[in-house]
Short mmCIF file of C-alpha atoms and ligand atoms in Angstrom, two decimals:
data_model
loop_
_atom_site.label_atom_id
_atom_site.label_comp_id
_atom_site.label_asym_id
_atom_site.label_seq_id
_atom_site.Cartn_x
_atom_site.Cartn_y
_atom_site.Cartn_z
CA UNK R 1 14.85 -7.59 15.10
CA UNK R 2 11.74 -5.40 15.85
CA UNK R 3 8.77 -7.25 16.34
CA UNK R 4 5.12 -6.52 15.77
CA UNK R 5 3.22 -9.20 17.51
CA UNK R 6 -0.61 -9.38 18.14
CA UNK R 7 -0.75 -6.36 15.22
CA UNK R 8 -3.40 -6.36 12.56
CA UNK R 9 -2.37 -5.09 9.51
CA UNK R 10 -4.21 -5.19 6.37
CA UNK R 11 -1.90 -4.74 2.80
CA UNK R 12 -4.06 -3.81 -0.11
CA UNK R 13 -2.94 -5.43 -3.24
CA UNK R 14 -1.21 -8.37 -1.48
CA UNK R 15 -1.96 -11.04 -3.59
CA UNK R 16 1.51 -10.61 -6.11
CA UNK R 17 3.90 -7.95 -6.29
CA UNK R 18 5.24 -5.61 -3.97
CA UNK R 19 2.26 -5.98 -1.59
CA UNK R 20 2.93 -9.78 -1.28
CA UNK R 21 6.37 -9.45 -0.13
CA UNK R 22 5.51 -6.37 2.30
CA UNK R 23 2.35 -8.74 3.95
CA UNK R 24 4.98 -11.89 4.10
CA UNK R 25 7.51 -9.07 5.96
CA UNK R 26 5.18 -7.82 8.17
CA UNK R 27 3.83 -11.71 9.13
CA UNK R 28 7.47 -12.62 9.94
CA UNK R 29 7.46 -10.37 12.51
CA UNK R 30 4.82 -11.72 14.30
CA UNK R 31 1.75 -9.23 12.59
CA UNK R 32 -1.56 -10.43 12.11
CA UNK R 33 -2.11 -10.40 8.25
CA UNK R 34 -5.33 -9.21 5.78
CA UNK R 35 -4.40 -10.19 2.59
CA UNK R 36 -6.37 -8.34 -0.30
CA UNK R 37 -7.34 -8.41 -4.26
CA UNK R 38 -9.56 -7.87 -6.76
CA UNK R 39 -10.96 -11.51 -6.34
CA UNK R 40 -9.94 -13.73 -3.40
CA UNK R 41 -8.50 -16.80 -5.39
CA UNK R 42 -5.83 -14.12 -6.65
CA UNK R 43 -4.80 -14.14 -2.85
CA UNK R 44 -4.14 -17.93 -2.07
CA UNK R 45 -0.61 -17.65 -3.13
CA UNK R 46 0.16 -15.43 -0.68
CA UNK R 47 -1.74 -17.21 2.00
CA UNK R 48 0.08 -20.21 1.39
CA UNK R 49 3.34 -18.22 1.72
CA UNK R 50 2.10 -16.41 5.10
CA UNK R 51 1.49 -20.10 6.54
CA UNK R 52 5.02 -20.71 7.86
CA UNK R 53 4.60 -17.89 10.25
CA UNK R 54 2.79 -18.19 13.26
CA UNK R 55 0.50 -15.49 12.35
CA UNK R 56 -3.13 -15.37 11.83
CA UNK R 57 -4.28 -14.31 8.34
CA UNK R 58 -7.32 -14.03 6.18
CA UNK R 59 -8.27 -12.58 2.87
CA UNK R 60 -10.91 -10.11 1.77
CA UNK R 61 -11.26 -9.10 -1.21
CA UNK R 62 -12.96 -5.99 -3.34
CA UNK R 63 -12.47 -4.00 -6.50
CA UNK R 64 -11.21 -0.53 -5.61
CA UNK R 65 -12.32 0.49 -9.07
CA UNK R 66 -15.60 1.55 -7.63
CA UNK R 67 -17.43 2.65 -4.52
CA UNK R 68 -19.31 -0.62 -3.58
CA UNK R 69 -15.97 -2.70 -3.82
CA UNK R 70 -14.06 -0.14 -1.59
CA UNK R 71 -16.98 -0.19 0.78
CA UNK R 72 -16.96 -4.38 0.38
CA UNK R 73 -13.62 -4.70 1.65
CA UNK R 74 -14.04 -2.10 4.30
CA UNK R 75 -17.16 -3.81 5.72
CA UNK R 76 -15.12 -7.01 5.62
CA UNK R 77 -12.15 -5.77 7.66
CA UNK R 78 -14.63 -4.18 10.46
CA UNK R 79 -16.53 -7.32 10.71
CA UNK R 80 -13.63 -9.35 11.56
CA UNK R 81 -10.89 -8.66 12.78
CA UNK R 82 -12.56 -5.25 13.56
CA UNK R 83 -9.80 -3.12 14.02
CA UNK R 84 -6.68 -2.64 12.11
CA UNK R 85 -3.50 -1.31 13.46
CA UNK R 86 -1.00 -0.72 10.19
CA UNK R 87 -2.58 -0.27 7.02
CA UNK R 88 -0.68 -0.38 3.51
CA UNK R 89 -2.13 1.35 0.94
CA UNK R 90 -0.52 -0.74 -1.59
CA UNK R 91 -3.08 -1.34 -4.72
CA UNK R 92 -2.79 0.48 -7.68
CA UNK R 93 -3.08 0.68 -11.47
CA UNK R 94 -1.07 2.16 -14.25
CA UNK R 95 -2.91 3.26 -17.02
CA UNK R 96 -2.04 1.89 -20.45
CA UNK R 97 1.29 3.52 -22.53
CA UNK R 98 -0.01 5.66 -24.66
CA UNK R 99 0.92 9.65 -26.15
CA UNK R 100 -0.43 11.68 -23.26
CA UNK R 101 -2.63 13.60 -25.89
CA UNK R 102 -4.34 10.26 -26.41
CA UNK R 103 -5.34 9.45 -22.88
CA UNK R 104 -8.82 9.40 -22.42
CA UNK R 105 -10.69 11.61 -19.23
CA UNK R 106 -11.91 7.38 -18.07
CA UNK R 107 -8.48 6.18 -18.08
CA UNK R 108 -8.12 9.31 -15.80
CA UNK R 109 -10.51 8.62 -13.43
CA UNK R 110 -9.91 4.95 -13.27
CA UNK R 111 -6.12 6.04 -12.34
CA UNK R 112 -7.43 8.60 -9.39
CA UNK R 113 -10.36 6.38 -8.36
CA UNK R 114 -7.87 3.73 -7.48
CA UNK R 115 -4.60 5.16 -6.30
CA UNK R 116 -5.91 8.01 -4.55
CA UNK R 117 -10.17 7.98 -3.90
CA UNK R 118 -9.95 4.03 -2.56
CA UNK R 119 -6.73 5.27 -0.21
CA UNK R 120 -8.94 8.30 1.25
CA UNK R 121 -11.89 5.64 1.63
CA UNK R 122 -9.72 2.97 3.50
CA UNK R 123 -8.06 5.97 5.48
CA UNK R 124 -11.77 7.57 6.40
CA UNK R 125 -13.04 4.13 7.68
CA UNK R 126 -9.45 3.42 9.91
CA UNK R 127 -7.56 5.96 10.62
CA UNK R 128 -10.21 7.59 13.43
CA UNK R 129 -10.11 4.47 15.43
CA UNK R 130 -6.44 4.33 15.47
CA UNK R 131 -6.66 7.73 16.27
CA UNK R 132 -9.26 7.04 19.43
CA UNK R 133 -6.65 4.11 20.31
CA UNK R 134 -3.58 6.29 20.10
CA UNK R 135 -1.71 3.58 17.79
CA UNK R 136 -1.51 3.34 14.32
CA UNK R 137 0.87 3.20 10.92
CA UNK R 138 -0.50 4.01 7.66
CA UNK R 139 1.97 3.66 4.64
CA UNK R 140 0.63 4.51 1.13
CA UNK R 141 2.80 3.59 -1.52
CA UNK R 142 4.37 6.11 -3.84
CA UNK R 143 6.22 6.38 -6.95
CA UNK R 144 9.87 7.96 -7.52
CA UNK R 145 8.32 7.81 -11.66
CA UNK R 146 9.20 11.33 -13.45
CA UNK R 147 9.63 12.62 -16.94
CA UNK R 148 7.08 9.71 -18.47
CA UNK R 149 3.97 11.66 -19.79
CA UNK R 150 2.96 8.76 -21.46
CA UNK R 151 2.02 7.69 -17.61
CA UNK R 152 0.82 10.87 -16.55
CA UNK R 153 -2.33 9.53 -14.89
CA UNK R 154 -0.50 7.27 -12.89
CA UNK R 155 2.42 9.94 -11.84
CA UNK R 156 -0.15 12.27 -11.42
CA UNK R 157 -1.96 10.02 -8.57
CA UNK R 158 1.27 9.23 -7.09
CA UNK R 159 1.88 13.06 -6.89
CA UNK R 160 -1.46 13.41 -4.89
CA UNK R 161 -1.03 10.16 -2.89
CA UNK R 162 2.29 12.32 -1.23
CA UNK R 163 0.58 15.48 -0.84
CA UNK R 164 -2.56 13.53 0.95
CA UNK R 165 0.29 11.55 2.93
CA UNK R 166 1.48 14.96 4.58
CA UNK R 167 -1.78 16.52 4.86
CA UNK R 168 -3.24 13.36 7.24
CA UNK R 169 0.04 13.27 8.62
CA UNK R 170 -0.59 16.65 10.07
CA UNK R 171 -4.27 15.63 11.01
CA UNK R 172 -2.68 13.10 12.99
CA UNK R 173 -0.13 14.82 14.67
CA UNK R 174 0.68 13.68 18.20
CA UNK R 175 -2.11 11.03 18.23
CA UNK R 176 0.26 7.76 17.48
CA UNK R 177 -0.40 7.63 14.31
CA UNK R 178 2.10 8.11 12.04
CA UNK R 179 1.38 8.50 8.51
CA UNK R 180 4.52 7.83 5.66
CA UNK R 181 4.64 7.47 2.22
CA UNK R 182 6.39 4.61 0.43
CA UNK R 183 8.51 4.60 -2.82
CA UNK R 184 9.60 0.87 -3.20
CA UNK R 185 11.67 1.37 -5.86
CA UNK R 186 11.28 0.30 -10.23
CA UNK R 187 10.39 -3.56 -9.62
CA UNK R 188 10.16 -6.58 -11.41
CA UNK R 189 6.48 -7.05 -11.18
CA UNK R 190 3.56 -7.03 -13.35
CA UNK R 191 3.47 -3.44 -12.71
CA UNK R 192 6.90 -2.69 -13.37
CA UNK R 193 7.55 -5.02 -15.87
CA UNK R 194 10.81 -7.32 -16.62
CA UNK R 195 13.32 -4.52 -17.38
CA UNK R 196 12.83 -3.02 -13.78
CA UNK R 197 15.98 -2.23 -11.87
CA UNK R 198 15.48 -4.68 -9.06
CA UNK R 199 13.81 -7.80 -8.22
CA UNK R 200 11.00 -7.73 -6.11
CA UNK R 201 12.37 -9.36 -3.15
CA UNK R 202 14.36 -6.24 -2.56
CA UNK R 203 11.41 -4.44 -1.24
CA UNK R 204 12.26 -5.71 2.15
CA UNK R 205 12.97 -4.62 4.92
CA UNK R 206 12.70 -1.26 4.03
CA UNK R 207 8.94 -1.31 3.08
CA UNK R 208 8.94 -2.29 6.57
CA UNK R 209 10.40 0.61 8.27
CA UNK R 210 7.29 3.13 8.45
CA UNK R 211 5.36 0.48 10.13
CA UNK R 212 8.06 -0.45 12.53
CA UNK R 213 8.34 3.35 13.68
CA UNK R 214 8.60 3.84 17.47
CA UNK R 215 5.39 6.01 18.61
CA UNK R 216 8.02 9.51 18.12
CA UNK R 217 9.01 8.47 14.85
CA UNK R 218 8.68 10.30 11.45
CA UNK R 219 5.49 10.98 10.03
CA UNK R 220 4.58 12.85 6.90
CA UNK R 221 7.50 11.57 5.19
CA UNK R 222 8.70 9.64 2.23
CA UNK R 223 11.14 6.34 2.60
CA UNK R 224 12.63 5.17 -0.22
CA UNK R 225 12.70 1.13 0.52
CA UNK R 226 15.83 0.21 -1.58
CA UNK R 227 17.54 2.64 0.91
CA UNK R 228 17.39 -0.52 3.34
CA UNK R 229 18.28 -3.04 0.66
CA UNK R 230 20.69 -5.70 1.79
CA UNK R 231 19.79 -7.81 -1.54
CA UNK R 232 21.92 -7.38 -4.70
CA UNK R 233 19.55 -5.62 -7.02
N1 NAP A 1 6.68 -2.18 -9.42
C1 NAP A 1 7.16 -1.21 -9.36
O1 NAP A 1 8.48 -0.61 -10.03
C2 NAP A 1 7.01 0.17 -8.56
C3 NAP A 1 7.36 1.33 -8.53
C4 NAP A 1 7.06 2.60 -7.97
C5 NAP A 1 5.60 2.03 -7.32
N2 NAP A 1 5.13 0.91 -7.01
C6 NAP A 1 3.85 1.00 -6.01
O2 NAP A 1 4.32 0.25 -5.31
C7 NAP A 1 2.78 -0.79 -5.12
C8 NAP A 1 2.88 -2.42 -6.06
O3 NAP A 1 2.71 -2.16 -6.96
P1 NAP A 1 2.89 -3.42 -7.75
O4 NAP A 1 4.20 -3.58 -8.72
O5 NAP A 1 3.12 -4.21 -6.91
O6 NAP A 1 2.12 -3.95 -8.71
P2 NAP A 1 1.14 -5.58 -9.41
O7 NAP A 1 2.33 -6.27 -9.54
O8 NAP A 1 0.66 -4.97 -10.63
O9 NAP A 1 0.07 -5.52 -8.21
C9 NAP A 1 -0.79 -5.05 -8.09
C10 NAP A 1 -1.92 -5.40 -6.91
O10 NAP A 1 -3.06 -4.40 -6.56
C11 NAP A 1 -4.37 -4.83 -6.53
N3 NAP A 1 -5.44 -4.16 -7.64
C12 NAP A 1 -5.15 -3.73 -8.85
N4 NAP A 1 -5.64 -3.31 -9.35
C13 NAP A 1 -7.15 -3.34 -7.99
C14 NAP A 1 -8.38 -3.00 -8.05
N5 NAP A 1 -9.00 -2.48 -9.03
N6 NAP A 1 -9.00 -3.11 -7.10
C15 NAP A 1 -7.85 -3.62 -5.74
N7 NAP A 1 -6.64 -4.35 -6.19
C16 NAP A 1 -6.48 -4.06 -7.26
C17 NAP A 1 -3.77 -6.07 -7.45
O11 NAP A 1 -4.75 -7.61 -6.97
P3 NAP A 1 -5.11 -8.50 -8.21
O12 NAP A 1 -4.35 -9.51 -8.30
O13 NAP A 1 -6.41 -8.96 -7.94
O14 NAP A 1 -5.12 -7.61 -9.79
C18 NAP A 1 -2.56 -6.70 -6.83
O15 NAP A 1 -2.83 -7.52 -5.91
C19 NAP A 1 1.76 0.18 -6.37
O16 NAP A 1 1.27 1.44 -5.58
C20 NAP A 1 2.55 0.71 -7.17
O17 NAP A 1 2.23 2.01 -7.73
C21 NAP A 1 5.50 0.05 -7.60
#
């Protein structure tokens, strides 16, 4: 099994759902993990799950709905551990289901703030130091959602994530920093809902593939976690 011993990862939105699985998968490969949620107490369960792994883990809180909350998260990570090697931009929100004509500008803006602009702030904060050290893995959570106009803000943010991922990968070409997008599949989480195709555990091990790439691995690609699933979905 490929290992990530001694690396530090920040997984946004790892208090539950997909992010919690990613945090666990990384920790099982020896990676130290910074667990994140809007509020620190939301992350207690994930921290408890990581106790079985021989790694360091701690919680950072910050609401990505506003610039101050995102900066608070960045500041906490810069204070401890100071550097990160692996960044999973996983946290996201989905707008309330309604006819596309009724979705308000505020709902559009909130979706873009959490799902794209906060991601950009986190990449701006941590990608340059990864480049300077010659190593980094950035994984941006995307989605395979299609033909659901009731969720147009959510879908549009994910299209923007894909484009931003390709641009950032090009910016960081030949630097040792690989930037990829990840489609986790439709999963039974708070966001995915109970009718989703797969249990959340099926996101492993595929979700780890873009973090485990060798330095000459792909950058600017979209990985599908379900392609690697070994569980009955
Ligand atoms: N589930 C699916 O079927 C599916 C399909 C395709 C793509 N995805 C993508 O996978 C990622 C994870 O989805 P999920 O299903 O695990 O979602 P989830 O169960 O709803 O969990 C969302 C996570 O994001 C955090 N979060 C939400 N709003 C936040 C905010 N304003 N500021 C900071 N953190 C916030 C939550 O923290 P708190 O606990 O503190 O609220 C939680 O940890 C998302 O990018 C999603 O778009 C999911």
